[in-house]
Amino acid sequence: MEDSLDRDKSGAGADPALDHEKSGSGADPAVERDRSGAGADLAQRLMAGRVGRPHGLDGSFRVALARPALLSAGASVAVAGSRRTIVRRAGTDRQPIVRLDGCSSRAQAQDLHGEPLWVRRSEAPALGADEWWAEELEGCRVHDGTREVGVVRRLLSLPSCDVLEVARPDGSDLLVPMVRDALREVDVAGRRIEVDLGFVAPDA
């Protein structure tokens, strides 16, 4: 376990203004259920980013809130109710540019602007030891031994390190840094995280 745990793969901080929905013919019914919230299984998918501004005239676009590991050429993503394949990957990890099959013009790329790009978790690249997707941590119960600390609301990226925002039973929030001294154990399957409250909040 590293002193600063490499869990990424956060995707936190999505812009609510971009979270609009679109419908279309030929939509994948399973994707439609996910997007509408009916029968959605968020545990089985990861957000790879959101469609940003068009780039050029061939249907390529920049990806906002990108998770580069999920945006490789050939990867399958769900967007706007249909499943597409990434046929072009350019730019940098910080500012990736992609093009999807079936999107061949600037106007078509503009039509997708703001849409989330979803990847099946089963198709995501394997993570290393002490790495977790943000979605795996959100909702986990946090304990210090027999003491219940709260529930993970989300993963935040701060300048110094990433932190877990934990909603406490009294309504307050606690920030738990993703470092060795703060985290004793992360049990994703058991939905439980053990922390050292004495290190995180000595006066709590």
XYZ file of C-alpha atoms in Angstrom:
204
model
C 0.000 0.000 0.000
C 1.515 3.325 -1.018
C 1.627 6.332 1.338
C -0.749 8.071 -1.037
C -3.149 5.468 -2.344
C -3.663 5.348 -6.103
C -7.348 4.715 -6.242
C -8.531 7.195 -8.939
C -10.307 6.853 -11.109
C -12.654 9.259 -9.699
C -14.807 11.197 -12.113
C -16.095 13.285 -9.238
C -17.259 16.834 -9.792
C -19.573 16.341 -12.738
C -21.217 19.512 -14.016
C -24.971 19.222 -13.351
C -25.661 21.581 -16.240
C -24.296 18.969 -18.617
C -26.430 16.158 -17.221
C -29.258 16.382 -19.700
C -30.836 13.398 -21.409
C -31.494 12.738 -25.053
C -33.516 10.026 -26.710
C -33.230 8.536 -30.147
C -34.349 5.751 -32.411
C -32.446 2.481 -32.382
C -31.566 2.942 -28.720
C -30.194 0.056 -26.725
C -33.031 -0.883 -24.308
C -30.598 -1.788 -21.536
C -28.911 1.581 -21.898
C -32.290 3.319 -21.941
C -33.175 1.667 -18.636
C -29.912 2.900 -17.168
C -30.480 6.443 -18.384
C -34.053 6.648 -17.198
C -33.194 5.219 -13.810
C -35.624 2.315 -14.177
C -33.773 -0.901 -13.444
C -30.496 0.988 -13.495
C -27.498 -0.909 -12.142
C -24.918 1.764 -11.496
C -22.644 -0.781 -9.837
C -22.057 -2.381 -13.239
C -20.930 0.701 -15.154
C -18.333 3.461 -14.975
C -18.487 6.949 -16.398
C -15.562 7.465 -18.775
C -16.290 11.181 -19.174
C -18.720 13.517 -20.894
C -18.901 14.598 -24.507
C -17.314 18.021 -24.755
C -16.836 20.462 -27.614
C -16.557 19.171 -31.194
C -13.020 18.997 -32.547
C -12.627 19.393 -36.278
C -15.192 18.370 -38.888
C -15.067 14.556 -38.780
C -17.249 14.000 -35.694
C -14.419 13.990 -33.166
C -14.943 15.716 -29.815
C -13.076 16.553 -26.659
C -13.948 14.605 -23.525
C -14.644 16.462 -20.292
C -14.074 14.870 -16.880
C -12.160 12.170 -18.724
C -10.884 8.904 -17.323
C -8.190 8.123 -19.910
C -7.931 4.450 -18.984
C -11.510 3.941 -20.142
C -11.131 5.771 -23.462
C -8.851 3.554 -25.521
C -9.444 3.029 -29.232
C -11.741 0.061 -29.758
C -13.487 0.444 -26.415
C -17.275 0.179 -26.336
C -19.203 3.012 -24.704
C -22.877 3.747 -24.174
C -23.957 7.269 -25.039
C -27.339 8.870 -25.639
C -29.152 5.551 -25.531
C -26.960 3.581 -27.946
C -23.724 1.651 -27.796
C -20.800 2.933 -29.867
C -17.166 2.012 -30.455
C -14.303 4.469 -30.085
C -12.710 4.540 -33.544
C -10.285 7.380 -32.925
C -8.326 8.395 -29.827
C -6.107 11.465 -29.994
C -5.113 14.395 -27.806
C -3.592 13.808 -24.373
C -4.709 11.993 -21.247
C -5.522 15.378 -19.749
C -7.497 16.528 -22.806
C -8.462 13.459 -24.837
C -10.137 13.677 -28.220
C -12.237 10.772 -29.465
C -14.512 9.875 -32.347
C -17.256 7.256 -32.171
C -18.561 5.049 -34.940
C -21.712 6.553 -36.414
C -20.567 10.080 -35.568
C -19.008 11.509 -38.710
C -19.771 15.222 -38.677
C -19.322 18.213 -36.430
C -23.110 18.563 -36.158
C -23.471 14.979 -34.921
C -20.753 15.562 -32.330
C -22.516 18.744 -31.218
C -25.762 16.788 -30.776
C -23.992 14.596 -28.209
C -22.543 17.509 -26.255
C -22.900 16.994 -22.510
C -23.853 13.323 -22.711
C -22.098 10.922 -20.321
C -19.987 8.141 -21.794
C -20.571 4.858 -19.943
C -18.334 1.779 -19.944
C -19.337 -1.628 -18.593
C -17.278 -2.332 -15.500
C -16.622 -5.842 -16.789
C -14.862 -4.276 -19.790
C -12.774 -1.796 -17.805
C -9.032 -2.390 -17.458
C -7.937 -4.185 -14.299
C -6.691 -1.974 -11.480
C -3.588 -2.610 -9.435
C -3.340 -3.309 -5.732
C -4.738 -0.495 -3.579
C -6.586 1.006 -6.540
C -10.349 1.428 -6.663
C -12.879 3.086 -8.894
C -14.679 5.946 -7.155
C -17.998 4.166 -7.701
C -16.709 1.208 -5.681
C -16.094 3.424 -2.658
C -19.232 5.541 -2.770
C -21.853 4.188 -0.373
C -19.383 2.138 1.678
C -19.868 2.275 5.438
C -16.919 3.721 7.325
C -15.897 2.367 10.731
C -13.150 2.754 13.272
C -13.309 -0.656 14.872
C -16.738 -0.970 16.467
C -17.451 2.746 16.063
C -19.563 3.755 13.072
C -18.080 6.846 11.424
C -20.493 7.355 8.505
C -21.054 6.560 4.830
C -18.874 7.572 1.872
C -20.696 10.189 -0.170
C -18.072 10.699 -2.876
C -14.388 10.843 -3.713
C -12.880 14.320 -4.051
C -9.601 15.332 -5.667
C -7.802 17.969 -3.609
C -4.418 19.530 -4.419
C -2.613 17.478 -1.768
C -4.371 14.125 -2.245
C -7.712 12.521 -2.906
C -10.114 12.309 0.026
C -13.300 10.461 0.891
C -16.180 12.737 1.824
C -17.972 10.852 4.593
C -21.494 11.751 5.708
C -21.602 11.340 9.490
C -24.670 10.265 11.513
C -24.967 13.752 13.052
C -25.282 15.353 9.594
C -21.735 16.705 9.439
C -19.101 15.745 6.876
C -15.694 14.223 7.483
C -12.846 14.232 4.950
C -10.688 11.112 5.055
C -7.423 11.373 3.111
C -6.602 8.397 0.918
C -3.269 7.722 2.632
C -1.825 4.786 4.538
C -2.078 6.421 7.965
C -5.789 7.132 7.565
C -7.013 3.911 5.965
C -6.623 0.574 7.688
C -8.617 -1.550 5.269
C -10.875 -1.171 2.225
C -13.306 -4.053 1.751
C -15.193 -3.230 -1.425
C -17.045 -6.553 -1.506
C -18.187 -6.063 2.076
C -18.958 -2.363 1.464
C -16.861 -1.427 4.518
C -13.864 0.857 5.044
C -11.821 0.847 8.245
C -10.171 4.139 9.189
C -8.031 5.453 12.010
C -10.258 8.176 13.418
C -7.499 9.221 15.774
C -5.392 10.207 12.768
C -8.213 11.666 10.679
C -10.021 13.622 13.404
C -8.180 13.449 16.738
C -10.807 15.597 18.474
C -13.838 13.704 17.126
